[in-house]
Short mmCIF file of C-alpha atoms in Angstrom, two decimals:
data_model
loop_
_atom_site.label_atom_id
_atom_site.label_comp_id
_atom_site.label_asym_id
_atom_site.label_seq_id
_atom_site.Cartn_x
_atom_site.Cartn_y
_atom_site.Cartn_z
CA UNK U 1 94.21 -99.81 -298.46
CA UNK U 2 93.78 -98.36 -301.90
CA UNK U 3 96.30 -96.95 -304.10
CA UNK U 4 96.91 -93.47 -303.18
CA UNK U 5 97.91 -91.72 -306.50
CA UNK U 6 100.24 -89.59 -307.18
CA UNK U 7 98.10 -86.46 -309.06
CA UNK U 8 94.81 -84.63 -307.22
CA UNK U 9 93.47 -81.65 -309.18
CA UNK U 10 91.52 -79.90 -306.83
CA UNK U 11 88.59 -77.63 -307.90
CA UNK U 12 90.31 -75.29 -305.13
CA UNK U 13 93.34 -75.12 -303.40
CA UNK U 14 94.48 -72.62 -301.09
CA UNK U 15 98.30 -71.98 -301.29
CA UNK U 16 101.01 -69.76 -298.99
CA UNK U 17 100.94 -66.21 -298.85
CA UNK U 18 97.48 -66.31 -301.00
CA UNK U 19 94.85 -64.59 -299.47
CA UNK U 20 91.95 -66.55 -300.93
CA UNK U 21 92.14 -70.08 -302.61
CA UNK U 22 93.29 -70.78 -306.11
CA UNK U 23 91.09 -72.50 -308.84
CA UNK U 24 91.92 -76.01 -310.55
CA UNK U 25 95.57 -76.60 -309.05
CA UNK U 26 96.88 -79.82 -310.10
CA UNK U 27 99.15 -81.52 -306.89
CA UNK U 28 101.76 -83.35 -307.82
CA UNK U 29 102.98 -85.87 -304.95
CA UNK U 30 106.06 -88.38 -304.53
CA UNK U 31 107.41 -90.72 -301.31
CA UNK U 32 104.98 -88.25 -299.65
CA UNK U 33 105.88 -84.60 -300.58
CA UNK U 34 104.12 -82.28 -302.81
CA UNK U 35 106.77 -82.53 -306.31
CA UNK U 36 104.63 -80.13 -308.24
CA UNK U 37 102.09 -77.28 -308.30
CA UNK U 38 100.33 -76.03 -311.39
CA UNK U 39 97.31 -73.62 -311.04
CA UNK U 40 95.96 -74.44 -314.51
CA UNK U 41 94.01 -71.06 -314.87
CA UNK U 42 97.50 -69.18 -314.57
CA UNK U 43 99.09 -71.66 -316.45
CA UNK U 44 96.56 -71.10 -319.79
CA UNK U 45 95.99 -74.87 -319.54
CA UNK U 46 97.80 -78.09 -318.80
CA UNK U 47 101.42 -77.84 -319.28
CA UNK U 48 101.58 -80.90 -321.80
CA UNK U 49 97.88 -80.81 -322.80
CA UNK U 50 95.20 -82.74 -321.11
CA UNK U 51 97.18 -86.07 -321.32
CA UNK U 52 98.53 -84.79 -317.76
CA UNK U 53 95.44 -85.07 -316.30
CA UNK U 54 94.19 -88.34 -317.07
CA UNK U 55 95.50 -90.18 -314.20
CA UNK U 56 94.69 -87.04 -312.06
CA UNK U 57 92.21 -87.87 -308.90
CA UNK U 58 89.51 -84.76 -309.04
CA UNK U 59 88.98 -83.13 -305.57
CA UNK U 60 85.30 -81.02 -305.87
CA UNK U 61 85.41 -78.56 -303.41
CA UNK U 62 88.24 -76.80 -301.46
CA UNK U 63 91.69 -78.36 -300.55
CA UNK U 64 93.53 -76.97 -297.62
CA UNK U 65 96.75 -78.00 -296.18
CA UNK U 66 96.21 -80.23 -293.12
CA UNK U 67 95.28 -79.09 -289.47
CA UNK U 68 97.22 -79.25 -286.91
CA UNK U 69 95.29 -79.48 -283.28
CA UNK U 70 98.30 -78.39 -280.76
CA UNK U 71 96.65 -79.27 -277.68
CA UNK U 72 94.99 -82.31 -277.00
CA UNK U 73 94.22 -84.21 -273.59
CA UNK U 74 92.70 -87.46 -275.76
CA UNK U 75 90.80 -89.25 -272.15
CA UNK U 76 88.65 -85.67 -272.16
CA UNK U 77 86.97 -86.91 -274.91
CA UNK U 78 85.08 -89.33 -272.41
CA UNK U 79 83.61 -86.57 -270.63
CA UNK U 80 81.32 -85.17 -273.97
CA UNK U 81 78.02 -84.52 -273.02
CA UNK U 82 78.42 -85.51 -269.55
CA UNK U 83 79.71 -82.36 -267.14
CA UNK U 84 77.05 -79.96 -267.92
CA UNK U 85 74.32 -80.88 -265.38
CA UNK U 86 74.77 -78.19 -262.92
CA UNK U 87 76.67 -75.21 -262.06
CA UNK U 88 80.20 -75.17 -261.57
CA UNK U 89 83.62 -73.88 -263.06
CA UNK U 90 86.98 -75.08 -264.18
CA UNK U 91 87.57 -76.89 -260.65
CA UNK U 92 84.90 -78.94 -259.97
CA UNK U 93 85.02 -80.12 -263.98
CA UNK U 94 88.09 -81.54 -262.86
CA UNK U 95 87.09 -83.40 -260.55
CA UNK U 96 84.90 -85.24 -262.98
CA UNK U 97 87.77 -85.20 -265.03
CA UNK U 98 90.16 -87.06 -262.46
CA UNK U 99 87.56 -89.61 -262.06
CA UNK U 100 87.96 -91.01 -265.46
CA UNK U 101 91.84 -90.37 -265.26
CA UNK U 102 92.01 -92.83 -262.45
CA UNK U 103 90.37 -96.00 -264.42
CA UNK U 104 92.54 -95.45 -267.73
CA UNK U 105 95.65 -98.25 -268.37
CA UNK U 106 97.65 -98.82 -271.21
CA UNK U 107 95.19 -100.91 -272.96
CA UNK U 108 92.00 -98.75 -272.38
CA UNK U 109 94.03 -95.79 -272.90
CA UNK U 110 95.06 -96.84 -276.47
CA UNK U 111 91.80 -97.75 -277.53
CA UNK U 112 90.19 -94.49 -276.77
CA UNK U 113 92.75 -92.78 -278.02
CA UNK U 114 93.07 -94.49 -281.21
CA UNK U 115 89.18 -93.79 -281.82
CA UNK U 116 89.89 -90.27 -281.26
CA UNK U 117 92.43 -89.34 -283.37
CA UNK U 118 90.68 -90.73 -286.12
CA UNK U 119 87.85 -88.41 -285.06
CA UNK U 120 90.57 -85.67 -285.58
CA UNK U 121 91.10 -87.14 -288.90
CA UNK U 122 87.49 -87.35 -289.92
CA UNK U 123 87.68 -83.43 -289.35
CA UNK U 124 90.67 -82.58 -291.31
CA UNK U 125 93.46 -83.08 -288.51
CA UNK U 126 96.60 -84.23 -289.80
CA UNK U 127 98.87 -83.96 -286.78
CA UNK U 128 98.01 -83.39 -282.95
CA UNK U 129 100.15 -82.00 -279.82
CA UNK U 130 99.44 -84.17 -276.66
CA UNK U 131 99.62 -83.43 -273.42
CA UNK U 132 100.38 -86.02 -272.19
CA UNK U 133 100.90 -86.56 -268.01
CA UNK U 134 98.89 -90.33 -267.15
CA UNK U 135 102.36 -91.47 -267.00
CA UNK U 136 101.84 -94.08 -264.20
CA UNK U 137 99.51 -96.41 -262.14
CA UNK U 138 96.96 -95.26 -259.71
CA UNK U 139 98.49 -95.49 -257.22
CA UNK U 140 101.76 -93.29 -258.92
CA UNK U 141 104.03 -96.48 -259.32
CA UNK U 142 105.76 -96.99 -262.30
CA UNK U 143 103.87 -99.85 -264.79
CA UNK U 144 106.83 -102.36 -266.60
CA UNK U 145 107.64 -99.76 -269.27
CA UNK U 146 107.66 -96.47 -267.39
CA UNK U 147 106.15 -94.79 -270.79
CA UNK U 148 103.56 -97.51 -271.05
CA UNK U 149 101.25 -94.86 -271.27
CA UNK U 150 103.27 -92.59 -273.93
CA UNK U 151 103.55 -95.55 -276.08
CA UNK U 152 99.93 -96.68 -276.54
CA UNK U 153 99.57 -92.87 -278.00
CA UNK U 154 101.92 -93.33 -280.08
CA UNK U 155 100.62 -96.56 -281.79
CA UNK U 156 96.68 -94.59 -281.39
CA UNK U 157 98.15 -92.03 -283.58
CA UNK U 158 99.51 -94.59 -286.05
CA UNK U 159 96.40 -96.45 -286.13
CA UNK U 160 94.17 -93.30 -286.93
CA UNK U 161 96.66 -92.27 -289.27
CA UNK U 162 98.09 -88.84 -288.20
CA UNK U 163 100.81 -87.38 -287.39
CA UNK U 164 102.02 -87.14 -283.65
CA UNK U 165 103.96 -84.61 -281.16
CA UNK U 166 103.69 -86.46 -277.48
CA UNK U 167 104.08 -83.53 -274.99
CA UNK U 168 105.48 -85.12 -272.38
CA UNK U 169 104.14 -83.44 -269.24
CA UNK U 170 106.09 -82.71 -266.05
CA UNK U 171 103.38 -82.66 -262.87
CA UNK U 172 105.23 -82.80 -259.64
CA UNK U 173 102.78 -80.92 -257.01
CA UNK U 174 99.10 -79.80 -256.98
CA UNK U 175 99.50 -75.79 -255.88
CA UNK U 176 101.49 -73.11 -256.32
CA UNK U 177 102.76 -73.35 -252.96
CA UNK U 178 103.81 -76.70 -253.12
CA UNK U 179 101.25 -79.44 -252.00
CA UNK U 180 102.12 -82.44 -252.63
CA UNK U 181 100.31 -84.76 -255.67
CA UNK U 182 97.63 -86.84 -253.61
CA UNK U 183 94.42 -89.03 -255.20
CA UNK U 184 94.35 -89.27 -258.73
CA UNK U 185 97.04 -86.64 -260.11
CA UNK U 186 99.77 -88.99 -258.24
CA UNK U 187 99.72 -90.90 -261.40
CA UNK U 188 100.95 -87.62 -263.22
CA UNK U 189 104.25 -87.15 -261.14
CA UNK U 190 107.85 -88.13 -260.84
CA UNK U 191 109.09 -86.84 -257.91
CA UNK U 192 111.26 -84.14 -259.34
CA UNK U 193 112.19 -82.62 -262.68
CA UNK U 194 115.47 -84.54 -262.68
CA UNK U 195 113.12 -88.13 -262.79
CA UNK U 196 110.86 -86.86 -264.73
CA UNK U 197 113.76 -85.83 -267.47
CA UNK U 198 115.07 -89.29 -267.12
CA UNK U 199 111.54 -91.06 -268.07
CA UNK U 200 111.21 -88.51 -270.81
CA UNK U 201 114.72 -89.31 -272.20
CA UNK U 202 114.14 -93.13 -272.43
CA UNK U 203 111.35 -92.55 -274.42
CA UNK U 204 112.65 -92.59 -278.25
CA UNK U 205 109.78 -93.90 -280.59
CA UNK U 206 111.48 -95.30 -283.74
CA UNK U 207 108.07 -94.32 -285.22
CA UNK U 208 108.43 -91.72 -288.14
CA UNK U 209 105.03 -90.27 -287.78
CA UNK U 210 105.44 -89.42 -283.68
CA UNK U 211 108.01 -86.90 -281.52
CA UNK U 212 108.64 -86.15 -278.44
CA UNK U 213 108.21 -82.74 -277.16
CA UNK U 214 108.48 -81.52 -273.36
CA UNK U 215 105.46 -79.92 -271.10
CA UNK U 216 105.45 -77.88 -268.21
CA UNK U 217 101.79 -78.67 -267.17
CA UNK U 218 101.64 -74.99 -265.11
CA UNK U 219 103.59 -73.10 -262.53
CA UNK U 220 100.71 -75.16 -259.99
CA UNK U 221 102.54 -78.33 -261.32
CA UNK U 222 106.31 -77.41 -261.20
CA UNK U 223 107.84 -75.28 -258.91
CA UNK U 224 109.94 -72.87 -259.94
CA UNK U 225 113.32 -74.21 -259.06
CA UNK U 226 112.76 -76.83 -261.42
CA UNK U 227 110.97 -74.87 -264.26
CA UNK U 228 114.65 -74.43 -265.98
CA UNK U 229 115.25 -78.30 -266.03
CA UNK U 230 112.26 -79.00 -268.28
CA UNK U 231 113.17 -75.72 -270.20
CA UNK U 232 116.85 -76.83 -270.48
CA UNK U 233 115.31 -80.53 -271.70
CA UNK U 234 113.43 -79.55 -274.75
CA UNK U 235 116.18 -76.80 -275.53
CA UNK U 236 118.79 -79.62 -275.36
CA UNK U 237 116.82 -81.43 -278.29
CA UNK U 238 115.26 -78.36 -279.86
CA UNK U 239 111.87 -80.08 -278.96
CA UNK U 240 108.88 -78.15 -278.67
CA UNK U 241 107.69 -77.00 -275.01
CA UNK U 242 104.99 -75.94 -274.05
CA UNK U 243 102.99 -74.86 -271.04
CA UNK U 244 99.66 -74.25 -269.28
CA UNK U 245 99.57 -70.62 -269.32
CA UNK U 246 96.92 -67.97 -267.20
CA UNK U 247 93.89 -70.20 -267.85
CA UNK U 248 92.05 -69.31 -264.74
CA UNK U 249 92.51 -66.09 -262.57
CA UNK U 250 92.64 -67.69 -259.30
CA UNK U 251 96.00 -69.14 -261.22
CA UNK U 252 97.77 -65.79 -261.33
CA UNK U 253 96.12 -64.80 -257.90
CA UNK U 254 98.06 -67.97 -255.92
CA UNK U 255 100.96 -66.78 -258.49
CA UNK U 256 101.76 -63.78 -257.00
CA UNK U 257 100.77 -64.60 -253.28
CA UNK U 258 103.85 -67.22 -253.60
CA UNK U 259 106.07 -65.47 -256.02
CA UNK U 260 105.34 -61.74 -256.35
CA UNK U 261 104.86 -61.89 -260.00
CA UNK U 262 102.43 -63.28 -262.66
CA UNK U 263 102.90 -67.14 -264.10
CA UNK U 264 104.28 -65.39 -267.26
CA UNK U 265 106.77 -63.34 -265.31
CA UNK U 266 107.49 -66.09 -263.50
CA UNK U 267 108.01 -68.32 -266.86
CA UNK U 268 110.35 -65.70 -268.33
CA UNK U 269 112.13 -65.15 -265.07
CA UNK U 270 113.51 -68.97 -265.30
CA UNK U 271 114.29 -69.43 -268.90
CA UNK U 272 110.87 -71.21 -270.17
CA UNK U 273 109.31 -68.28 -272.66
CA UNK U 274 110.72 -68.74 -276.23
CA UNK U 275 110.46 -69.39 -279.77
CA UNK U 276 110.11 -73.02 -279.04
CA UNK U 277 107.63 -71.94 -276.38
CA UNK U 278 103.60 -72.01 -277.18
CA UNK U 279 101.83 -71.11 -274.04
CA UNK U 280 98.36 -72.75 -273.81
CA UNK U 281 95.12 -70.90 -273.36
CA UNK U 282 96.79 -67.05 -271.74
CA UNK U 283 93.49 -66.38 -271.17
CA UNK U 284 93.75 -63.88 -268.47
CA UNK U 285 97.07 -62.05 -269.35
CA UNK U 286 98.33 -58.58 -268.42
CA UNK U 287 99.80 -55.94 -270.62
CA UNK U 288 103.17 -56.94 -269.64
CA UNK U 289 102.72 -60.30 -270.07
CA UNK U 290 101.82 -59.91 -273.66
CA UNK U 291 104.78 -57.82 -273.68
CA UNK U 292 106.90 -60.36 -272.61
CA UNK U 293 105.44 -62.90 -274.69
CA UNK U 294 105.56 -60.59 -277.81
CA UNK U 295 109.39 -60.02 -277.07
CA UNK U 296 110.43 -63.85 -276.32
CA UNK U 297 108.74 -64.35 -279.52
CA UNK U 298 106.32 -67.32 -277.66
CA UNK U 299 102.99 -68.26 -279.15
CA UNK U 300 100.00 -68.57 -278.03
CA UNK U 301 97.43 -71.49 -278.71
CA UNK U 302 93.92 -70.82 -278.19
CA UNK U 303 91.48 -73.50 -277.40
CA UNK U 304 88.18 -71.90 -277.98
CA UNK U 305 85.19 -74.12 -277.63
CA UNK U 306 87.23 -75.48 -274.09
CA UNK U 307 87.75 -72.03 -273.06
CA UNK U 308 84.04 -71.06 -273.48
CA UNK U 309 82.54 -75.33 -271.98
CA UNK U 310 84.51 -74.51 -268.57
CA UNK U 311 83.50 -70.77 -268.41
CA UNK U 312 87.34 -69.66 -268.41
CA UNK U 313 86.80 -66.47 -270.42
CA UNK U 314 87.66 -65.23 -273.89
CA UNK U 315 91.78 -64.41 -274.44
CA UNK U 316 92.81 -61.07 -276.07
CA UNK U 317 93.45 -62.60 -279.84
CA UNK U 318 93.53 -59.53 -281.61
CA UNK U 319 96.17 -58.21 -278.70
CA UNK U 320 98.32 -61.15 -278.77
CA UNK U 321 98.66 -60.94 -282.50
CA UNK U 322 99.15 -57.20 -282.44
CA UNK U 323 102.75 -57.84 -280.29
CA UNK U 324 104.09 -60.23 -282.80
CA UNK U 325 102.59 -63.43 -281.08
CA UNK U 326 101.41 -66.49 -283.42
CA UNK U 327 98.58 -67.67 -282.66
CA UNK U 328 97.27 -71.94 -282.93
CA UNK U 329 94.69 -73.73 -282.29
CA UNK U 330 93.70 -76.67 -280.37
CA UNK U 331 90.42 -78.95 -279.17
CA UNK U 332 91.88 -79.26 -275.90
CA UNK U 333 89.36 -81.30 -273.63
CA UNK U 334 87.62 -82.31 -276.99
CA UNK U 335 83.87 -80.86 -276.15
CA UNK U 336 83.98 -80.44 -280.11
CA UNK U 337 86.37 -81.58 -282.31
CA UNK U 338 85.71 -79.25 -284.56
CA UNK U 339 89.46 -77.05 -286.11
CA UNK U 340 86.84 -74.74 -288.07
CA UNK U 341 84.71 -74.24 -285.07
CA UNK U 342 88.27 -73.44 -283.54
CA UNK U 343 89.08 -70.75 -286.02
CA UNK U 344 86.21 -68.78 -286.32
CA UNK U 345 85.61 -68.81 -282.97
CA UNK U 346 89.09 -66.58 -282.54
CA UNK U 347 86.86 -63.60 -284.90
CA UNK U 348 84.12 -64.28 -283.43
CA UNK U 349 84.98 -64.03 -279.59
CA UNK U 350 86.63 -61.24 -280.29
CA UNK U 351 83.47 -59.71 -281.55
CA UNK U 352 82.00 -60.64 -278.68
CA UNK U 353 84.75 -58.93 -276.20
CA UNK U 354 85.17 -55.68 -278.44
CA UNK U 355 81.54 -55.10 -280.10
CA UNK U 356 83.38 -54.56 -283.26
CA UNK U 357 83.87 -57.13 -286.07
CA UNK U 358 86.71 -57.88 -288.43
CA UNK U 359 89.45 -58.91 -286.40
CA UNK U 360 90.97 -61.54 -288.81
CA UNK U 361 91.19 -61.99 -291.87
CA UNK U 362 90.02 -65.64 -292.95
CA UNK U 363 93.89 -66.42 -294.35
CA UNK U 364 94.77 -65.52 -290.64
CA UNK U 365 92.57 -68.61 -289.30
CA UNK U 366 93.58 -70.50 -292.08
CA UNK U 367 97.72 -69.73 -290.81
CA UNK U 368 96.33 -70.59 -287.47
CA UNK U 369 94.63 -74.04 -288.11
CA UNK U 370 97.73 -75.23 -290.12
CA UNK U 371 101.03 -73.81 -290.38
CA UNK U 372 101.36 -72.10 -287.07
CA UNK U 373 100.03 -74.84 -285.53
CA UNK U 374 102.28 -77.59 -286.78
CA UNK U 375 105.46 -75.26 -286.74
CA UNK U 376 104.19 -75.14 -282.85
CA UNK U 377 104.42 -78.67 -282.83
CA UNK U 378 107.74 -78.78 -284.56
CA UNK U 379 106.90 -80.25 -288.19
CA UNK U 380 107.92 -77.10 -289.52
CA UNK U 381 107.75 -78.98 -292.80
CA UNK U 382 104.10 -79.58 -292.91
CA UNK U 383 101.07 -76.88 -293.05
CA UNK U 384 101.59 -76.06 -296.69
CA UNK U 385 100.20 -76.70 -299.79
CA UNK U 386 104.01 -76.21 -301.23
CA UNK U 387 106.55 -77.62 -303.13
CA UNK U 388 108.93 -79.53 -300.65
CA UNK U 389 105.89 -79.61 -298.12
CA UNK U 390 104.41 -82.78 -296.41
CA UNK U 391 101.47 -83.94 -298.53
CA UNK U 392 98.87 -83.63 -296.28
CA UNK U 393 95.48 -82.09 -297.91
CA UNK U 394 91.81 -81.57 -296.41
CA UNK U 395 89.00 -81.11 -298.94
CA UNK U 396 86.20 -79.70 -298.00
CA UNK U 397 83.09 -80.22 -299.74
CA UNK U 398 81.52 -76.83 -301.11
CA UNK U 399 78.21 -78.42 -301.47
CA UNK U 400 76.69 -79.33 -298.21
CA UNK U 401 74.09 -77.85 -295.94
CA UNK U 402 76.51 -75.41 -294.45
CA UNK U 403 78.81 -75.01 -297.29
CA UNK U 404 76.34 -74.61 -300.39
CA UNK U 405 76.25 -71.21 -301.84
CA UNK U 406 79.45 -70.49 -299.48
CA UNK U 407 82.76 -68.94 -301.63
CA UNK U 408 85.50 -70.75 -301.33
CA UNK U 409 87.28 -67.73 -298.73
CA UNK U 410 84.60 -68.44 -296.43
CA UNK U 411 84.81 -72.00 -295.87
CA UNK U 412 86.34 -70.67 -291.96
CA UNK U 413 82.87 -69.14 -291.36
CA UNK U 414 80.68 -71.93 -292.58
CA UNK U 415 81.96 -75.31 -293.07
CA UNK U 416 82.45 -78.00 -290.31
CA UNK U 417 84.07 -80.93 -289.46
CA UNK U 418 81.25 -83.58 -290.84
CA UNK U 419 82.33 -81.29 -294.28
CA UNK U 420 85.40 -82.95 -294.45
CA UNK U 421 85.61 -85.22 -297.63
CA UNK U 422 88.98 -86.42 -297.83
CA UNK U 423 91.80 -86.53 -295.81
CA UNK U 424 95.52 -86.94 -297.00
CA UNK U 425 98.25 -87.11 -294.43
CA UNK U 426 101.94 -87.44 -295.88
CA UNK U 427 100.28 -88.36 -298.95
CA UNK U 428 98.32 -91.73 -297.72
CA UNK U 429 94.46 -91.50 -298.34
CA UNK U 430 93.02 -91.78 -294.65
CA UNK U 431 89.41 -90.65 -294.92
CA UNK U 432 87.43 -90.89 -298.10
CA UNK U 433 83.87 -90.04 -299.22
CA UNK U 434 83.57 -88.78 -295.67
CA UNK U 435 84.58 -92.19 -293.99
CA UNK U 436 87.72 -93.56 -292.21
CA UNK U 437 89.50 -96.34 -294.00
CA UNK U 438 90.72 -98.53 -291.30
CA UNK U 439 88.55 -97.16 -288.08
CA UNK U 440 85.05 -97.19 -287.51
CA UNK U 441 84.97 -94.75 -285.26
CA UNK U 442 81.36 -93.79 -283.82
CA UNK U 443 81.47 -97.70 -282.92
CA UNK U 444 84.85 -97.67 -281.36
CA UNK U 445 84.52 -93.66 -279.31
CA UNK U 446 81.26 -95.66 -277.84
CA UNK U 447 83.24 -98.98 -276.63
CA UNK U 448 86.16 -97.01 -275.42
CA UNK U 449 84.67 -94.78 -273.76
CA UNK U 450 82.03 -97.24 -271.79
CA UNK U 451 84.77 -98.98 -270.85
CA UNK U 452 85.96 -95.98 -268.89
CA UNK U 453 83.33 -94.42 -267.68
CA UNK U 454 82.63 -94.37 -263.91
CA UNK U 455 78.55 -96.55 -263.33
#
């Protein structure tokens, strides 16, 4: 591993509260944290002459802080390329799903994982939310470790290099009514909330890159007497939660034949909507539910190029963030992994929904792809080209197919995630000239993911 020094001066570098990116900012950086900021232009020059710069690593291009993808189900990734030959929706994708669910162990598990976070750091992703329910066998029996399964994500994400929040994912039954877990999802359960708080709580990786956070999968997967417990979990360690939210509308239909009230109502109703809270997808929320998500202060992540690959629908951005929600991102079941693709995709579905363009403005995506998300995922530090900040910083090369002739503000609406030159993450070089340092992973996605694929 090479050196990682301890000065960049980026050609561009787009810091807090500025709507478009700064010219030649030298970074200063120390035990990981950014020490020192200088925007030479403003500055009329070095601070001490050019002898400052002389051990300074030049970034060409545009350095952002590091993106954050909140929601991530890593085994997706497998399924690329490989559910669109017919018609279909969300439910019989997951049946295709399940089927490479039910051949995944520790061991397999970890290696696909591990080759797919560093695809999320060969596209600029410095920390990822995952949500995470293989917790056991087949067969739903415990393995030796009962977070055998937790723990080879943990040591994926410290292979590839980023940052990790493992959602840990309460399942317990398969409707709304109740049905019980049966075929593949009785790997996800634990019986009840209680168990499933018990796994969760033995689970303490010494590992200073990964955290534990708490899931409710979706009011299908925990019934609402035991919504509070996982609620009351993550409170109890001021651990993220969050929760499968409206992605479907036969969701909130079997919603209010059981309870009388939509999966948001029901949410708020028994303590789970909050500040901690980021509800996944909401694509198919009422008035009131934005209301209520607005006033519990929850946010939102969208997971755009998912939402569109299963046919979901397109989620009321501009509405959400009109309330007072905060909106993140994620690549959810990985059919790109792609955080600008993400972004834009927020402006331009709502283009799509409205006729009208000029929903967000590109800081807004840039909020969404980095501090949002990783204050979602509770490294509050981190999302930031600042002072105090984590070092973590994404350069983007202005001089690609995509990106040539592009300004700098506009990197959002043209660049993508094979423009990714160099990766940072709590100031360790990870990906350089375009290339991961320790993973090769086109190589290793294609071994891991034979080796899970159904003949």
């Amino acid at each position: 591993m090479p050196v990682t020094p301890t000065r960049w001066l980026a050609e561009y570098a787009w810091l807090p509260e500025h709507a478009e990116p700064t010219p030649d900012v030298l970074i200063e950086v120390e035990d990981g944290r950014i020490t020192a900021l200088t925007p030479l232009l403003a500055a009329g020059g070095p601070p001490a002459g050019i002898e400052v710069l002389r051990d300074a690593t030049r970034l060409p291009g545009l350095t952002l802080p590091g993106l954050s993808n909140v929601h991530s189900h890593a085994f997706h990734r497998a399924l690329r390329g490989r559910t669109h030959g017919g018609r279909g929706d969300f439910w019989t994708w997951r049946d295709q799903m399940y089927a490479i669910a039910d051949r995944l162990d520790p061991d397999t598990y970890l290696a696909l994982a591990r080759a797919v976070y560093a695809e999320m750091a060969l596209a600029g992703i410095t920390c990822v939310g995952e949500f995470h329910y293989l917790h056991h066998r087949p067969d739903g029996g415990a393995y030796a470790d009962p977070n055998a399964m937790g723990a080879a994500l943990v040591e994926a994400a410290a292979h590839a290099g980023v940052r990790l929040t493992l959602l840990d994912t309460c399942y317990l039954t398969s409707s709304v009514d109740g049905q019980a877990l049966a075929g593949p999802q009785r790997r996800f359960g634990d019986g009840d909330a209680t168990h499933w708080a018990e796994r969760a709580t033995a689970f303490q990786p010494a590992d200073p890159h990964a955290r534990v956070g708490a899931a409710v999968h979706s009011v299908r997967a925990v019934p609402a007497d035991q919504l509070r417990t996982v609620a009351d979990w993550a409170r109890d360690r001021q651990a993220p939660l969050h929760v499968h939210l409206s992605e479907q509308p036969a969701e909130n239909d079997e919603c209010r034949a059981v309870h009388g009230r939509t999966p948001t109502a029901l949410l708020a109703e028994h303590g789970v909507l909050g500040p901690d809270t980021t509800a996944v997808h909401a694509t198919h929320p009422t008035s009131g539910d934005l209301t209520l998500l607005g006033e519990s202060r929850t946010g939102v992540c969208l997971c755009p190029t998912t939402e569109r690959d299963l046919a979901d629908g397109i989620g009321p951005a501009r509405r959400m963030a009109d309330v007072g929600i905060r909106l993140s991102l994620g690549s959810d079941s990985h059919a790109v992994i792609d955080l600008f693709e993400e972004a834009r995709a927020v402006e331009l579905d709502e283009r799509l929904r409205t006729r009208r363009r000029g929903h967000f403005a590109p800081v807004d995506l840039l909020t969404a792809a980095s501090t949002a998300g990783h204050a979602a995922l509770g490294w509050a530090d981190a999302g930031r080209i600042a002072v105090g900040a984590r070092a973590d910083l994404v350069t983007v090369r202005l001089d690609s197919a995509r990106t040539a002739g592009v300004p700098p503000v506009g990197v959002f609406f043209a660049a993508a995630a094979a423009d990714v030159e160099q990766v940072v993450v709590d100031g360790r070089v990870v990906v350089a000239e375009g290339q991961h340092l320790s993973v090769d992973v086109p190589a290793e996605l294609s071994a891991a993911i034979e080796a899970v694929t159904p003949a």
